[in-house]
Coordinates of C-alpha atoms and ligand atoms in Angstrom, one line a residue:
Chain A
M11 CA 10.0 120.7 202.6
S12 CA 8.2 123.5 204.4
G13 CA 9.1 127.1 203.9
G14 CA 11.1 127.4 207.1
S15 CA 13.4 124.6 206.4
I16 CA 14.1 125.9 202.8
I17 CA 15.1 129.2 204.3
I18 CA 17.4 127.4 206.8
F19 CA 18.8 125.4 203.9
V20 CA 19.6 128.5 201.9
L21 CA 21.0 130.2 204.9
K22 CA 23.3 127.2 205.6
I23 CA 24.6 127.3 202.0
F24 CA 25.3 131.0 202.3
A25 CA 27.1 130.4 205.6
A26 CA 29.1 127.6 204.1
L27 CA 30.2 130.0 201.3
V28 CA 31.2 132.6 203.9
I29 CA 33.1 130.1 206.0
A30 CA 34.9 128.8 202.9
I31 CA 36.1 132.3 201.8
F32 CA 36.9 133.3 205.4
G33 CA 38.9 130.1 205.9
I34 CA 40.9 130.7 202.7
V35 CA 41.7 134.3 203.7
L36 CA 42.6 133.3 207.2
G37 CA 44.7 130.4 206.0
L38 CA 46.7 132.7 203.6
F39 CA 47.0 135.3 206.4
C40 CA 48.4 132.7 208.8
K41 CA 50.8 131.5 206.1
G42 CA 52.1 135.0 205.8
I43 CA 52.5 135.3 209.5
D44 CA 54.3 132.0 209.5
R45 CA 56.7 133.1 206.8
K46 CA 57.3 136.4 208.6
L47 CA 58.0 134.7 211.9
A48 CA 60.3 132.2 210.3
A49 CA 62.2 135.0 208.6
M50 CA 62.5 136.8 211.9
M51 CA 63.9 133.7 213.6
Q52 CA 66.6 133.6 211.0
S53 CA 67.2 137.3 211.5
R54 CA 65.9 138.2 208.1
V55 CA 63.4 140.9 207.3
G56 CA 61.2 138.4 205.5
P57 CA 58.3 138.9 203.0
P58 CA 55.3 141.1 203.8
I59 CA 52.4 139.4 205.5
R60 CA 50.3 139.6 202.3
Q61 CA 52.9 137.7 200.3
P62 CA 50.8 134.4 200.1
F63 CA 48.0 136.4 198.6
L64 CA 50.3 137.8 196.0
D65 CA 51.7 134.4 195.3
F66 CA 48.2 133.0 194.9
F67 CA 47.1 135.7 192.4
K68 CA 50.3 135.4 190.5
L69 CA 49.9 131.6 190.2
M70 CA 46.3 132.1 188.9
I71 CA 47.5 134.1 185.9
K72 CA 50.3 131.7 185.0
E73 CA 50.0 129.2 182.2
N74 CA 48.6 125.8 183.4
I75 CA 50.7 123.0 181.9
V76 CA 49.4 119.5 181.8
P77 CA 52.2 117.1 180.9
D78 CA 51.7 114.9 177.8
N79 CA 51.9 111.6 179.7
A80 CA 49.7 112.7 182.6
V81 CA 46.1 111.5 183.1
P82 CA 44.4 114.9 182.7
W83 CA 41.2 114.3 184.7
I84 CA 43.0 113.0 187.7
F85 CA 45.8 115.5 187.3
N86 CA 43.3 118.5 187.3
G87 CA 40.8 116.9 189.7
A88 CA 43.2 116.2 192.5
P89 CA 43.8 119.8 193.6
I90 CA 40.1 120.5 193.6
L91 CA 39.3 117.4 195.6
A92 CA 42.1 118.4 198.1
L93 CA 40.8 121.9 198.5
V94 CA 37.1 120.9 198.8
S95 CA 37.8 118.2 201.4
T96 CA 39.9 120.6 203.5
I97 CA 37.4 123.4 203.4
S98 CA 34.6 121.0 204.4
I99 CA 36.5 120.2 207.6
L100 CA 36.0 123.9 208.5
F101 CA 32.3 123.2 208.7
Y102 CA 32.8 120.8 211.6
I103 CA 35.2 122.8 213.7
P104 CA 34.0 125.5 216.2
F105 CA 35.9 128.8 215.9
G106 CA 36.1 129.9 219.5
P107 CA 32.6 130.9 220.6
I108 CA 31.2 130.5 217.1
P109 CA 29.8 127.0 217.0
A110 CA 30.5 124.7 214.0
L111 CA 28.1 125.0 211.1
L112 CA 27.5 121.3 210.8
G113 CA 28.5 120.5 214.4
N114 CA 25.6 118.1 214.9
S115 CA 26.1 115.9 211.9
G116 CA 29.9 115.3 212.1
D117 CA 32.4 114.5 214.7
L118 CA 36.1 114.0 215.3
I119 CA 36.2 110.7 213.5
L120 CA 34.8 112.3 210.4
I121 CA 37.4 115.0 210.6
A122 CA 40.1 112.3 210.9
Y123 CA 38.9 110.8 207.6
L124 CA 38.5 114.1 205.9
L125 CA 42.1 115.0 206.9
A126 CA 43.3 112.0 205.0
I127 CA 41.6 113.0 201.7
P128 CA 44.0 115.9 200.7
A129 CA 46.9 113.5 201.2
I130 CA 45.2 110.9 199.0
A131 CA 44.5 113.5 196.4
L132 CA 48.1 114.5 196.4
V133 CA 49.2 110.9 195.9
A134 CA 46.7 110.5 193.1
G135 CA 47.9 113.7 191.5
G136 CA 51.5 112.7 191.9
F137 CA 51.1 109.3 190.3
S138 CA 48.9 110.7 187.5
S139 CA 51.4 113.4 186.5
G140 CA 53.7 110.9 184.8
S141 CA 56.9 112.1 186.3
T142 CA 59.4 110.0 188.1
Y143 CA 60.0 112.6 190.7
A144 CA 56.3 112.9 191.4
S145 CA 55.9 109.1 191.6
I146 CA 58.7 108.9 194.2
G147 CA 57.1 111.8 196.1
A148 CA 53.7 110.1 196.0
Q149 CA 55.1 106.9 197.3
R150 CA 56.7 108.8 200.2
E151 CA 53.5 110.7 200.9
M152 CA 51.7 107.3 201.2
V153 CA 54.3 105.9 203.6
L154 CA 54.2 109.1 205.7
M155 CA 50.4 109.1 205.7
M156 CA 50.3 105.5 207.0
S157 CA 52.9 106.4 209.6
Y158 CA 51.2 109.4 211.2
E159 CA 47.7 108.0 211.2
L160 CA 48.2 105.8 214.2
P161 CA 49.4 108.5 216.7
L162 CA 46.6 110.8 215.5
V163 CA 43.9 108.2 216.1
T164 CA 45.4 107.4 219.5
I165 CA 44.8 111.0 220.5
I166 CA 41.2 110.9 219.3
I167 CA 40.4 107.6 220.9
T168 CA 41.9 108.6 224.2
L169 CA 40.1 111.9 224.5
G170 CA 36.7 110.3 223.5
W171 CA 37.1 107.4 225.8
R172 CA 38.0 109.6 228.8
L173 CA 35.1 111.9 228.2
N174 CA 32.8 108.9 227.9
L175 CA 33.9 107.7 231.3
A176 CA 33.2 111.1 232.9
Y177 CA 29.9 111.8 231.2
P178 CA 28.3 108.6 229.8
G179 CA 25.6 109.3 227.3
L180 CA 27.3 112.4 225.8
K181 CA 28.2 112.4 222.1
V182 CA 31.8 112.0 223.1
F183 CA 33.4 112.5 219.7
S184 CA 31.6 115.7 218.8
L185 CA 34.0 118.6 219.0
A186 CA 31.4 120.7 220.9
A187 CA 31.3 118.2 223.7
L188 CA 35.1 117.8 223.7
S189 CA 35.8 121.5 223.9
A190 CA 33.1 122.1 226.5
N191 CA 34.9 119.6 228.8
P192 CA 38.6 119.9 228.1
I193 CA 40.7 117.0 229.1
W194 CA 42.7 119.0 231.7
G195 CA 39.7 119.3 233.9
L196 CA 38.7 115.6 233.8
V197 CA 41.9 114.1 235.1
G198 CA 44.2 114.1 238.1
P199 CA 48.0 114.7 238.1
L200 CA 48.9 111.5 236.4
G201 CA 46.3 112.0 233.7
F202 CA 47.6 115.6 233.3
I203 CA 51.0 114.2 232.3
G204 CA 49.2 111.8 229.9
A205 CA 47.3 114.7 228.4
L206 CA 50.6 116.6 228.0
L207 CA 52.0 113.6 226.1
L208 CA 48.9 113.6 223.9
L209 CA 49.3 117.3 223.1
F210 CA 53.0 116.7 222.3
T211 CA 51.9 113.9 219.9
L212 CA 49.5 116.2 218.1
V213 CA 52.1 118.9 217.8
I214 CA 54.5 116.5 216.1
V215 CA 51.8 115.0 213.9
T216 CA 50.9 118.5 212.5
P217 CA 54.1 119.1 210.5
A218 CA 53.5 115.9 208.6
E219 CA 49.9 116.8 207.9
L220 CA 51.0 120.1 206.5
S221 CA 54.1 118.6 204.9
I222 CA 56.5 121.1 206.2
V223 CA 60.1 120.6 207.4
P224 CA 61.1 118.2 209.1
F225 CA 58.4 116.0 207.5
D226 CA 58.2 117.6 204.0
I227 CA 59.8 114.5 202.6
P228 CA 57.2 114.0 199.8
E229 CA 57.9 117.5 198.5
A230 CA 61.6 117.7 199.3
E231 CA 62.5 120.8 197.2
T232 CA 66.2 120.0 197.1
E233 CA 66.3 116.3 196.2
L234 CA 62.9 115.7 194.6
A235 CA 62.5 119.2 193.0
G236 CA 59.1 119.6 194.5
G237 CA 58.2 115.9 194.7
V238 CA 54.5 115.3 194.2
L239 CA 54.0 118.9 193.1
V240 CA 56.8 118.9 190.5
E241 CA 54.6 118.9 187.4
Y242 CA 52.0 121.2 188.8
S243 CA 51.9 124.8 187.6
G244 CA 49.6 127.7 187.5
R245 CA 46.0 127.3 188.8
N246 CA 46.5 123.7 190.0
L247 CA 49.5 124.7 192.1
A248 CA 47.6 127.6 193.5
L249 CA 44.8 125.3 194.6
F250 CA 47.3 123.1 196.3
Q251 CA 48.8 126.1 198.1
L252 CA 45.4 127.1 199.3
T253 CA 44.8 123.6 200.5
N254 CA 47.9 123.7 202.5
A255 CA 47.0 127.1 204.0
V256 CA 43.5 126.1 205.0
K257 CA 44.9 122.8 206.4
M258 CA 47.1 124.9 208.6
V259 CA 44.1 126.7 210.1
V260 CA 42.3 123.4 210.4
M261 CA 45.1 121.7 212.4
A262 CA 45.6 124.7 214.6
A263 CA 41.9 125.1 215.2
L264 CA 41.7 121.4 216.0
T265 CA 44.5 121.7 218.6
V266 CA 42.8 124.7 220.1
A267 CA 39.4 123.0 220.3
L268 CA 40.8 119.8 221.8
F269 CA 43.3 121.2 224.2
F270 CA 42.9 124.9 224.7
P271 CA 39.1 125.7 224.4
Y272 CA 39.2 128.2 227.2
N273 CA 37.7 131.6 226.8
I274 CA 38.9 134.9 228.1
A275 CA 35.6 136.8 228.5
P276 CA 34.6 135.2 231.8
L277 CA 37.8 136.4 233.4
F278 CA 36.7 140.0 232.8
S279 CA 33.1 139.0 233.6
L280 CA 31.9 140.3 230.2
S281 CA 28.7 139.0 228.6
G282 CA 26.6 139.3 225.5
A283 CA 28.0 140.4 222.1
L284 CA 31.1 142.0 223.5
A285 CA 32.1 138.7 225.1
S286 CA 31.7 136.8 221.8
V287 CA 33.8 139.4 220.0
I288 CA 36.6 139.3 222.6
D289 CA 36.5 135.5 222.6
T290 CA 36.7 135.3 218.9
L291 CA 39.7 137.6 218.9
F292 CA 41.2 135.6 221.7
F293 CA 40.6 132.5 219.6
F294 CA 42.7 133.9 216.7
V295 CA 45.5 134.8 219.1
K296 CA 45.5 131.2 220.3
L297 CA 45.4 130.1 216.7
I298 CA 48.5 132.0 215.8
V299 CA 50.4 131.0 218.9
V300 CA 49.6 127.3 218.2
I301 CA 50.7 127.8 214.5
F302 CA 53.9 129.2 215.8
F303 CA 54.7 126.2 217.9
E304 CA 53.3 123.5 215.6
A305 CA 54.7 124.8 212.3
T306 CA 57.0 127.8 212.3
F307 CA 59.2 126.9 215.3
I308 CA 59.7 123.3 214.3
R309 CA 60.3 124.1 210.7
V310 CA 63.0 126.6 211.4
A311 CA 64.6 124.7 214.3
V312 CA 65.3 121.3 212.6
A313 CA 66.3 119.9 209.2
R314 CA 64.5 117.4 207.1
L315 CA 64.4 113.8 208.1
K316 CA 64.8 110.8 205.7
I317 CA 61.6 108.9 205.0
D318 CA 62.7 105.8 206.9
Q319 CA 63.6 108.0 209.9
A320 CA 60.2 109.8 209.7
S321 CA 58.5 106.4 209.6
V322 CA 60.3 105.3 212.7
V323 CA 59.6 108.5 214.5
Y324 CA 55.9 108.2 213.9
L325 CA 55.3 104.5 214.0
I326 CA 57.5 103.7 216.9
F327 CA 58.4 106.7 219.0
L328 CA 55.3 108.9 218.6
S329 CA 52.9 105.9 218.8
A330 CA 54.7 104.9 222.0
I331 CA 54.3 108.4 223.4
G332 CA 50.7 108.5 222.4
L333 CA 50.0 105.1 223.9
L334 CA 51.9 106.1 227.1
G335 CA 49.6 109.1 227.3
L336 CA 46.6 106.7 227.0
L337 CA 48.1 104.5 229.7
F338 CA 48.6 107.4 232.1
I339 CA 45.1 108.6 231.6
A340 CA 43.8 105.1 232.1
M341 CA 45.9 104.6 235.2
D342 CA 44.7 107.9 236.5
Y343 CA 41.1 106.7 236.1
I344 CA 41.7 103.4 237.8
I345 CA 43.6 104.8 240.7
Chain B
M1 CA 46.3 135.3 180.5
K2 CA 46.4 138.8 181.7
L3 CA 49.4 140.3 183.5
D4 CA 48.7 142.2 186.7
K5 CA 50.6 143.8 189.5
Y6 CA 50.9 140.6 191.5
L7 CA 53.6 139.2 189.2
D8 CA 56.3 141.7 190.1
R9 CA 55.9 141.2 193.9
S10 CA 56.1 137.5 193.7
L11 CA 58.8 136.2 191.3
W12 CA 59.8 132.6 191.8
V13 CA 63.2 131.8 190.3
F14 CA 64.5 128.5 189.1
H15 CA 68.2 128.1 189.0
L16 CA 69.7 126.2 186.1
N17 CA 73.4 125.3 185.9
T18 CA 74.5 124.7 182.4
G19 CA 78.1 123.7 183.2
S20 CA 79.3 126.7 185.2
C21 CA 82.3 126.6 187.6
N22 CA 79.8 126.9 190.5
G23 CA 81.0 130.4 191.4
C24 CA 77.9 132.2 190.3
D25 CA 75.7 129.4 191.8
I26 CA 77.1 130.1 195.2
E27 CA 76.4 133.8 194.7
I28 CA 72.8 133.0 193.8
V29 CA 72.5 131.0 197.1
A30 CA 73.9 134.0 198.9
L31 CA 70.8 135.8 197.9
L32 CA 68.8 133.8 200.3
T33 CA 71.0 134.5 203.3
P34 CA 70.0 137.0 206.0
R35 CA 72.4 139.6 204.5
Y36 CA 70.6 139.9 201.1
D37 CA 67.3 138.2 201.9
V38 CA 65.5 138.4 198.6
E39 CA 62.4 136.9 200.2
R40 CA 61.7 140.5 201.2
F41 CA 60.7 141.1 197.6
G42 CA 58.8 137.9 197.3
I43 CA 61.6 136.3 195.3
K44 CA 61.7 132.6 196.1
L45 CA 64.0 129.8 194.9
V46 CA 61.9 126.9 193.7
G47 CA 62.8 123.3 192.8
S48 CA 60.9 122.8 189.6
P49 CA 60.8 124.8 186.4
K50 CA 57.1 124.3 186.3
H51 CA 56.7 126.6 189.4
A52 CA 59.1 129.3 188.1
D53 CA 58.6 132.7 186.7
V54 CA 62.2 133.5 186.1
L55 CA 65.0 131.3 184.9
L56 CA 68.4 132.1 186.4
I57 CA 70.9 130.5 184.0
T58 CA 74.6 130.2 184.9
G59 CA 77.3 128.6 182.8
P60 CA 78.4 128.6 179.2
V61 CA 76.1 125.7 177.9
N62 CA 78.1 122.6 177.2
R63 CA 77.0 120.0 174.6
K64 CA 75.2 117.8 177.1
M65 CA 73.2 120.5 178.7
L66 CA 71.9 122.1 175.5
P67 CA 68.8 119.8 175.0
R68 CA 68.1 120.1 178.7
L69 CA 68.4 123.9 178.5
K70 CA 65.8 124.0 175.7
L71 CA 63.5 121.6 177.5
I72 CA 63.6 123.5 180.7
Y73 CA 62.9 126.8 178.9
E74 CA 59.9 125.2 177.3
Q75 CA 58.7 123.7 180.6
T76 CA 58.6 127.0 182.3
P77 CA 55.0 128.3 182.1
D78 CA 54.4 131.7 180.5
P79 CA 54.8 134.6 181.3
K80 CA 58.4 134.1 182.0
A81 CA 61.8 135.9 182.0
V82 CA 65.3 134.6 181.5
I83 CA 68.3 136.0 183.3
V84 CA 71.8 135.0 182.5
V85 CA 74.1 135.2 185.5
G86 CA 77.8 135.5 185.0
T87 CA 80.1 136.4 182.2
C88 CA 80.5 132.9 180.9
G89 CA 76.8 132.6 180.1
T90 CA 76.9 136.0 178.4
S91 CA 79.9 135.5 176.2
G92 CA 81.7 132.3 177.1
G93 CA 84.0 134.1 179.5
V94 CA 86.9 132.0 180.6
F95 CA 85.5 129.0 178.6
Y96 CA 85.4 131.0 175.4
D97 CA 86.1 128.8 172.3
S98 CA 86.4 125.6 174.3
Y99 CA 85.8 122.4 172.3
N100 CA 82.9 121.3 174.5
I101 CA 81.0 124.6 174.6
V102 CA 78.1 125.4 172.3
G103 CA 77.0 128.6 174.2
P104 CA 76.5 131.4 175.0
V105 CA 73.0 131.0 176.3
D106 CA 71.4 133.6 173.9
K107 CA 72.4 131.5 170.9
H108 CA 69.7 129.0 171.9
I109 CA 67.0 130.6 173.9
P110 CA 65.8 134.3 174.2
V111 CA 67.5 136.1 177.1
D112 CA 66.0 139.2 178.7
V113 CA 68.7 140.3 181.2
Y114 CA 72.4 139.8 181.4
V115 CA 74.2 140.1 184.7
P116 CA 78.0 140.3 184.1
G117 CA 80.8 139.5 186.5
C118 CA 82.9 136.5 187.1
P119 CA 81.3 135.7 189.5
A120 CA 78.4 138.1 189.4
R121 CA 77.8 140.0 192.7
P122 CA 74.6 139.2 194.6
E123 CA 73.6 142.9 194.3
G124 CA 74.0 142.6 190.6
I125 CA 71.7 139.5 190.5
I126 CA 69.0 141.4 192.6
N127 CA 69.3 144.2 190.1
G128 CA 68.9 141.7 187.2
V129 CA 65.7 140.3 188.7
L130 CA 64.5 143.9 189.1
K131 CA 65.1 144.4 185.4
A132 CA 63.2 141.3 184.6
W133 CA 60.2 143.0 186.3
L134 CA 60.5 145.7 183.8
K135 CA 60.3 143.2 180.9
L136 CA 57.2 141.7 182.4
E137 CA 55.8 145.2 183.1
R138 CA 56.0 146.0 179.4
L139 CA 53.6 143.1 178.8
R140 CA 51.2 144.5 181.5
G141 CA 48.0 146.1 180.5
L142 CA 47.8 144.2 177.3
S143 CA 44.9 141.8 176.8
G144 CA 45.6 138.1 176.9
K145 CA 45.8 137.8 173.1
E146 CA 48.3 140.6 172.8
V147 CA 50.5 139.1 175.5
E148 CA 50.5 135.8 173.7
Q149 CA 51.4 137.6 170.4
K150 CA 54.2 139.4 172.1
I151 CA 55.5 136.2 173.5
E152 CA 55.3 134.6 170.0
E153 CA 57.2 137.6 168.6
V154 CA 60.0 137.2 171.2
K155 CA 60.2 133.5 170.5
A156 CA 60.5 134.0 166.7
Ligands
LIG25 S1 80.9 133.7 185.3 FE1 82.8 133.0 186.2 S2 82.3 132.6 188.3 FE2 80.4 132.6 187.2 S3 80.0 130.6 186.6 FE3 81.1 131.5 184.9 S4 83.2 131.1 185.2 FE4 82.1 130.6 187.2

């Protein structure tokens, strides 16, 4: 390795650390805003926005209990695996005008796989904790995971396919290419409806990814006493909470990058450093708006579904809507 | 394990019914409504004793619940506080001297705060949780070893 590439390597590691810490802080902050908004929708005052930080620090000082009949290395390893895989998604997602750190070496398909890992870690942790409640929760998590994967993949395939038709030879699954050419500009009126359907699909898939009401069936506080997380306490629980917070940012950033990658600076004909600052701020505003509609609004407005209902919603209805979106976009191209 | 200021702004409570008449349980649920909204103070009702910092215990402990009560007390990770809600958990109340009652709660596990009333008022329960902060505060500033010693003392 030459001197230059070593420096770049070190810089990249440093940037990765910064992104990881920034992602965690942003995730907890978004969680706080989410809780505040949910409280306001229920006409409560709600916790302060820094509440998730307090919860996290408190969990870190609590005793960490590993049950006697758990498998310790899986039980303790699962939260770390979940957090690491979620944070690594952040390296592949552009944050507004800031390009992704590893944008050249990973694409949307990699992200789809990485998104599955936290769920798998939860399942492993649930099964290894040796509690009946956790096993039931883990089984539900698996069923749910298999259900929402198909609609999610439909979205990815459609967007990539349409972009390939418009610009053959482009790296169509890379997020940079996708957000440089948003779907809305590529299609006619029929395809526009199709793209709306795809957006709807993504919005409904997100609550299951984040396991919040109405799809928090694996965690179901009231019947399953916390489900997969029932045996987790202290540090391990804190790590799972962090995972969830970062995943929230990831899903929202993904939605923004795929469907709303527009910048505000060109409107005011700004340029240079000021434009990037404004665009970054605008990106965070978009992020919070998306989180409100993908998580908070849905979670307050509806009650929890049963696992069989959730499966039907995803495997039949949502897949149908996603495929309909695909069909519309295909017809738009043919006509 | 070192206590710090985060604990008293983020108390997660687990609610355990040891055979109460359900009166106090409803009052506990009332804490979560917009009128009392304990989430303001970071107090959250959790579904598993493993997640809890504070045990809210209602009811006079009947024979069947006794082993579960002890188990759940031991499952709650340290540092923790125990609050008895309602007169019947404090002294037996209307169930005093019944054939199936082995309570009150403090005969079996250490209790930090008693909230009297039959049923206890939601304001009283909020006040009780505030008092639990005070108990946890006394442990603050001590080193990890000292906290563990204190906890052992209380257990003994
Ligand atoms: S104190 Fe009274 S209201 Fe409360 S649980 Fe006991 S009997 Fe019921």
